[in-house]
Short mmCIF file of C-alpha atoms in Angstrom, two decimals:
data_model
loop_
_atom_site.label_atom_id
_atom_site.label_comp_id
_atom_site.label_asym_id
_atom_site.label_seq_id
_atom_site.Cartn_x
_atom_site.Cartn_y
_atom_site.Cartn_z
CA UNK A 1431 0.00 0.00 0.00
CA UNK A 1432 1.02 3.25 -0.78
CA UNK A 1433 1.48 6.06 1.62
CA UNK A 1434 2.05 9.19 1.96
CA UNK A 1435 4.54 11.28 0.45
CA UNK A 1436 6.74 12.82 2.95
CA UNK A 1437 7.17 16.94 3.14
CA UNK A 1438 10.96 17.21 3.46
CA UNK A 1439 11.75 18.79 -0.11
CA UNK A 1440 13.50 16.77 -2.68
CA UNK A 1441 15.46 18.09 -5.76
CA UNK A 1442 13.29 19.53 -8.30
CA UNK A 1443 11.94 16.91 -11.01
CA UNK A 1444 11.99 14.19 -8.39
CA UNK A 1445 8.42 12.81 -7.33
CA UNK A 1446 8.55 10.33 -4.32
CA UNK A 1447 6.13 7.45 -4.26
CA UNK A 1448 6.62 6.18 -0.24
CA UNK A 1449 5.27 2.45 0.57
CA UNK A 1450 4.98 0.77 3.99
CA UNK A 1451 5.71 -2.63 1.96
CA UNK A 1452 6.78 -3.80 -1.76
CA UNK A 1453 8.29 -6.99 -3.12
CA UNK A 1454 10.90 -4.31 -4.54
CA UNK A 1455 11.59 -0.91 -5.22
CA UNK A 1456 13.10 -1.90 -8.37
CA UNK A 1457 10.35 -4.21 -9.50
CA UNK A 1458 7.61 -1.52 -8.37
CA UNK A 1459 9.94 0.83 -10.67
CA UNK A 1460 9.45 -1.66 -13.01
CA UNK A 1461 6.02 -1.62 -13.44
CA UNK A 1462 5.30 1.79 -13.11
CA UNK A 1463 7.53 2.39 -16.63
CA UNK A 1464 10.54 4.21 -14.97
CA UNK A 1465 9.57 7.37 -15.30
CA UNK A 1466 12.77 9.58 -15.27
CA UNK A 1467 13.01 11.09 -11.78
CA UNK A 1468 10.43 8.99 -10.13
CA UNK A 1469 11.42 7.86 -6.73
CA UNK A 1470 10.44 4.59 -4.75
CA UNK A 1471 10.92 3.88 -1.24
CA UNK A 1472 10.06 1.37 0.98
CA UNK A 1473 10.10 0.56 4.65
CA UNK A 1474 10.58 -3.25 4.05
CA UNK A 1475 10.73 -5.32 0.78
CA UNK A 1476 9.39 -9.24 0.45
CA UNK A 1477 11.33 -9.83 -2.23
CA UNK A 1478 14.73 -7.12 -2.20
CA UNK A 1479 17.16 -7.55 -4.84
CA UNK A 1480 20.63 -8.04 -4.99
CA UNK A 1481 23.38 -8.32 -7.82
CA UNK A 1482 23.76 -11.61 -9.64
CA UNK A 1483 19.76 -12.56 -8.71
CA UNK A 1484 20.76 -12.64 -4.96
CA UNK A 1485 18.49 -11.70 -2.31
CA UNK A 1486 19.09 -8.00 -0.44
CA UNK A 1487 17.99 -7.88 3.35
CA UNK A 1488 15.37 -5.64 4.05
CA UNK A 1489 14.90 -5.02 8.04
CA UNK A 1490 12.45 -1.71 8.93
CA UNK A 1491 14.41 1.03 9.91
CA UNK A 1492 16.70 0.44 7.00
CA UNK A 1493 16.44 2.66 3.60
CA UNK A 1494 15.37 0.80 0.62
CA UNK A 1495 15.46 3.22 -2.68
CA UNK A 1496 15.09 3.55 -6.33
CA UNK A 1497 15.62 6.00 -8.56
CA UNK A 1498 14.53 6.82 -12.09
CA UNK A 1499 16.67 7.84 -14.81
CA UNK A 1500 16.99 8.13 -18.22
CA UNK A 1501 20.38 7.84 -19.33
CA UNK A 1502 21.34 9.65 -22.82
CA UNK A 1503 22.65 7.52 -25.77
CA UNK A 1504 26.19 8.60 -25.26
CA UNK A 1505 26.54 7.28 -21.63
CA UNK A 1506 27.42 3.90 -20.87
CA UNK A 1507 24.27 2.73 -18.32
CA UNK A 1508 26.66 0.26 -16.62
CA UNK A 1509 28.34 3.58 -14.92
CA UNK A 1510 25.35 4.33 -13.22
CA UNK A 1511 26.84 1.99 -10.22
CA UNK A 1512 29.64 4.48 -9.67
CA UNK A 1513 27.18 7.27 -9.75
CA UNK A 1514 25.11 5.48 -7.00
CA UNK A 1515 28.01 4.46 -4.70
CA UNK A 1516 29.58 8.29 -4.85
CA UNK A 1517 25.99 9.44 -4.17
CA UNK A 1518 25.61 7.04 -1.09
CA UNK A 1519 29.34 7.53 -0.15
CA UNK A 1520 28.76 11.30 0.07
CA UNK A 1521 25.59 11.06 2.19
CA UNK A 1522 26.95 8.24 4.88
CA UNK A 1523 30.57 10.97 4.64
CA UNK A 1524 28.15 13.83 5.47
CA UNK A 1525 25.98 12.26 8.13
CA UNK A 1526 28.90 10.23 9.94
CA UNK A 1527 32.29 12.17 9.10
CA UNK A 1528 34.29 9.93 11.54
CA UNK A 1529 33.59 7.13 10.22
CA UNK A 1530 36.21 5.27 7.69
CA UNK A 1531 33.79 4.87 4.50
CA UNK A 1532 35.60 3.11 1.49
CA UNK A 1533 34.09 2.09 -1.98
CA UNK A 1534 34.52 -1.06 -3.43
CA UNK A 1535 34.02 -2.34 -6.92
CA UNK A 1536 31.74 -1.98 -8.38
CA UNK A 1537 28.46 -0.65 -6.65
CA UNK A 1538 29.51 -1.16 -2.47
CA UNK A 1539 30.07 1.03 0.08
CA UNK A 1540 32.36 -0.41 3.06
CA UNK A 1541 32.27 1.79 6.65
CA UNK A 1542 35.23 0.19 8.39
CA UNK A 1543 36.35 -2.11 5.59
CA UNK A 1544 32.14 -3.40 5.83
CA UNK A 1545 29.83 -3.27 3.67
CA UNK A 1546 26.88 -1.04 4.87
CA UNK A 1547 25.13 -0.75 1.21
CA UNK A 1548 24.68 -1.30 -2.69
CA UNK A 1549 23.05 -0.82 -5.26
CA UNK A 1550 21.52 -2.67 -8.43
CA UNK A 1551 21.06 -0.80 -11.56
CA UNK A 1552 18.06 -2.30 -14.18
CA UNK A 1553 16.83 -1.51 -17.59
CA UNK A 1554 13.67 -0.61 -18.01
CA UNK A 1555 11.63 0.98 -20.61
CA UNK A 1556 13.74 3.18 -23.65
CA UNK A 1557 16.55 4.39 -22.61
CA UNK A 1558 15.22 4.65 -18.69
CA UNK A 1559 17.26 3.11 -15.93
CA UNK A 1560 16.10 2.21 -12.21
CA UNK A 1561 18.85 2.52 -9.88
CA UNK A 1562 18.07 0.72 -6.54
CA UNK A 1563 19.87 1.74 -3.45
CA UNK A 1564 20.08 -0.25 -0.04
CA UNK A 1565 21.39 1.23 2.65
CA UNK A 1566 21.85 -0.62 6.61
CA UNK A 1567 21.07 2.32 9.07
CA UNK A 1568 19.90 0.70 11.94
CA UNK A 1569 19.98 -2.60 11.48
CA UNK A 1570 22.93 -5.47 9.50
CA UNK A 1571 21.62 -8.44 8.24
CA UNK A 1572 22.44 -12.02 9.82
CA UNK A 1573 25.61 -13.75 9.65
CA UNK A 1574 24.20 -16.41 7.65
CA UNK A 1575 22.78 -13.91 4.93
CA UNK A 1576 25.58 -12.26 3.66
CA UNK A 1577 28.83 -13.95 2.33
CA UNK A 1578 30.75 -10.88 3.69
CA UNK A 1579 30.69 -8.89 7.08
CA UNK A 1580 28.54 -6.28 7.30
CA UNK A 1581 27.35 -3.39 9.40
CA UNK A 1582 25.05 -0.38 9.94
CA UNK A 1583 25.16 3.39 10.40
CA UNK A 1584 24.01 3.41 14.12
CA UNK A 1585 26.73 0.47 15.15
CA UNK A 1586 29.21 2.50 13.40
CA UNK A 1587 28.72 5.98 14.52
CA UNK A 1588 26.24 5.66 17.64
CA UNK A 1589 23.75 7.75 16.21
CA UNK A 1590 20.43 7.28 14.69
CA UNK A 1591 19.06 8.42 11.29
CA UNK A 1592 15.31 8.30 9.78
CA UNK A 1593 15.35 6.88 5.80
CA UNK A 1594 13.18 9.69 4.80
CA UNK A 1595 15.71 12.01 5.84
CA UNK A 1596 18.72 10.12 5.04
CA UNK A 1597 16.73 9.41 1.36
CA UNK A 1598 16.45 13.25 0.70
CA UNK A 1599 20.26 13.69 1.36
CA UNK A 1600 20.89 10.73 -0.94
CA UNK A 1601 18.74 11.92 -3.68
CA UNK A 1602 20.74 15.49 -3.70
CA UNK A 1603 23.46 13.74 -3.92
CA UNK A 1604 22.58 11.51 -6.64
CA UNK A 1605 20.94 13.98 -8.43
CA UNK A 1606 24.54 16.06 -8.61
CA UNK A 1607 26.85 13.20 -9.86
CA UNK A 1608 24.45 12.38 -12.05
CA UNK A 1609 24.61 15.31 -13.94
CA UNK A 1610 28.52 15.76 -13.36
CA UNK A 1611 28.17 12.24 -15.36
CA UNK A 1612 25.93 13.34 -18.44
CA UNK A 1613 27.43 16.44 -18.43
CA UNK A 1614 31.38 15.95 -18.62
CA UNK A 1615 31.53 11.57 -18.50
CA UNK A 1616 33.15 9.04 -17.05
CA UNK A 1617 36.50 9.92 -16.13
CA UNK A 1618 36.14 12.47 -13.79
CA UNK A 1619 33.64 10.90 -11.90
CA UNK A 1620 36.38 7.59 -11.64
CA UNK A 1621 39.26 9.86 -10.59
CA UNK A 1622 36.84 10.54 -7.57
CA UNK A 1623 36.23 7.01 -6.88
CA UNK A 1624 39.53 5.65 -6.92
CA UNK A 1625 40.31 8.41 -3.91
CA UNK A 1626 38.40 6.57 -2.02
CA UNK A 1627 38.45 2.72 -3.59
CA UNK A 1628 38.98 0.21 -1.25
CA UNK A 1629 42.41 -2.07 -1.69
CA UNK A 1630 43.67 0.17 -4.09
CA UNK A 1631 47.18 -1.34 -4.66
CA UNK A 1632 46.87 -4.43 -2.75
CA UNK A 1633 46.20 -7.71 -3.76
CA UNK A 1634 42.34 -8.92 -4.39
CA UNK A 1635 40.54 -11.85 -5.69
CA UNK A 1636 38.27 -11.31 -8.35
CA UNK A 1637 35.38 -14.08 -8.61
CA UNK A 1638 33.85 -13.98 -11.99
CA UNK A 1639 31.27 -16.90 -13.72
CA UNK A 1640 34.06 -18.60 -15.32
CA UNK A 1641 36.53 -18.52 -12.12
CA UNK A 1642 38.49 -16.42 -10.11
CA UNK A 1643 41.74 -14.24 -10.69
CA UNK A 1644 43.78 -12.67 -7.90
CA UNK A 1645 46.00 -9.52 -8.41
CA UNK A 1646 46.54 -6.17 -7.77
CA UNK A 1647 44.10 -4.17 -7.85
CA UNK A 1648 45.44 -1.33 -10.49
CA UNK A 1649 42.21 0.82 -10.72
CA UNK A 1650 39.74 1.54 -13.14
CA UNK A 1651 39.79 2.24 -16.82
CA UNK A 1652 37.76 4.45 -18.88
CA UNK A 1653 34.73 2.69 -19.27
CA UNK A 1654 34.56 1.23 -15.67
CA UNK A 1655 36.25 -2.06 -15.46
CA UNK A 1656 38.34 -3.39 -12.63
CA UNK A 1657 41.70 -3.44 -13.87
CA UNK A 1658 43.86 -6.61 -11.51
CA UNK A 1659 47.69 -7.18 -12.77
CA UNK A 1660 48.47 -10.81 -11.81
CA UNK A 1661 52.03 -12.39 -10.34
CA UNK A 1662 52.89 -12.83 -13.78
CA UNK A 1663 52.81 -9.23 -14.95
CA UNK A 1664 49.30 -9.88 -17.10
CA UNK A 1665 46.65 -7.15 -16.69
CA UNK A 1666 43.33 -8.50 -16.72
CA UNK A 1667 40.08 -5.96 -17.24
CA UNK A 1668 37.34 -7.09 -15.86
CA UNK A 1669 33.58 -5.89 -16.67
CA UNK A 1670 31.54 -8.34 -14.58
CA UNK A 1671 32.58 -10.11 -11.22
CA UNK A 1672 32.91 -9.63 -7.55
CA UNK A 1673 35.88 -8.45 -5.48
CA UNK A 1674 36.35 -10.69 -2.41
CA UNK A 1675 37.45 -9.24 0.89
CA UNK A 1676 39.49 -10.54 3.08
CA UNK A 1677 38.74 -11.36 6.23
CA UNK A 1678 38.46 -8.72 9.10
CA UNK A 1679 40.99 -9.87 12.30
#
């Protein structure tokens, strides 16, 4: 059911469509045609969404987001996941400034070398986009969920936030890197992710659907891939996979 909308004041050309309960705010995006700067939140999801068709925890008291998009011809979509994790990485910065936050490849952001949230971009209809974004503010999900640690906002910085205010902050933040994006591309927008890239010169393992290579983790090239040079000098680029962390002593 549908509730709502709140009254703190998003960018102009956003509309905000607030739910006590979806399957997803992707799929609801989904349906609804993703209409460019439509907005979908949700205080719990049945059915969240992951990367690679895996499930994304949904506790209340969380913030569970999508936003609309449509991306011009001469963007590559796929970048949208940096746009999301600088968006999300300048909101947690803003709202928790002693906290370590980190950004790993290519659409997590890690508060103390844990991840805390992602995000999933999907095509929809034309050349429209929905870009979900999970956040864990209050609470992380179960060990047995996640194949990494995780945490949450209040663990890490003792203090609690609302989604509805924490999704306003997000959305002006979006809503600026997104149009840094359209408006001068790619590269710029990497150069800012790479300050704060997690690993960035150490070795990683990189777990792809045809195996797994381990490297150093180089950077990123033009168009977004993870760049990892192998013990043997060979520099793999790497459009689809995920980077594994090592465990936390």
């Amino acid at each position: 059911m549908s509730c709502a909308a709140s009254s703190l004041i998003y960018p102009e050309g956003y509309t905000l469509r607030r739910f006590s309960s979806l399957d997803s705010t992707n799929a609801e995006a989904l349906r609804s045609g993703t209409t460019a700067g439509s907005i979908y939140i949700a205080d719990t999801q049945t059915d969240g969404r992951g990367r690679r068709g895996r499930n994304w925890y949904s506790a209340v008291g969380n913030l569970h987001m999508t936003i609309c998009v449509a991306v011009p011809g001469h963007r590559l979509p796929g970048q949208l996941a940096f746009v999301a994790g600088l968006a999300i990485f300048d909101t947690l910065s803003s709202l928790a400034p002693c906290v370590p936050f980190s950004l790993k490849w290519p659409n997590d952001v890690l508060a103390s070398g844990k991840k805390i949230s992602g995000s999933l971009v999907e095509t929809g209809d034309g050349h429209r986009y929905a870009v979900g974004m999970g956040i864990n503010l209050l609470i992380s999900p179960p060990e047995d969920v996640l194949r990494v640690q995780s945490t949450n906002l209040k663990a890490e910085s003792e203090a609690e936030f609302t989604p509805d205010n924490v999704a306003v902050s997000l959305c002006i933040n979006f809503d600026e890197w997104f149009r840094r994006w359209v408006a001068d591309g790619f590269v710029p927008l990497r150069d800012v992710w790479l300050a704060s890239a997690h690993l960035i010169g150490d070795t990683i393992g990189v777990s792809m659907g045809n195996g797994r290579i381990d490297g150093r983790f180089l950077g990123v090239d033009d168009e977004g891939a993870l760049v990892v040079e192998t013990a043997e000098g060979l520099c793999h680029f790497i459009a689809a996979g995920d980077v594994m962390l090592p465990e936390l002593g």
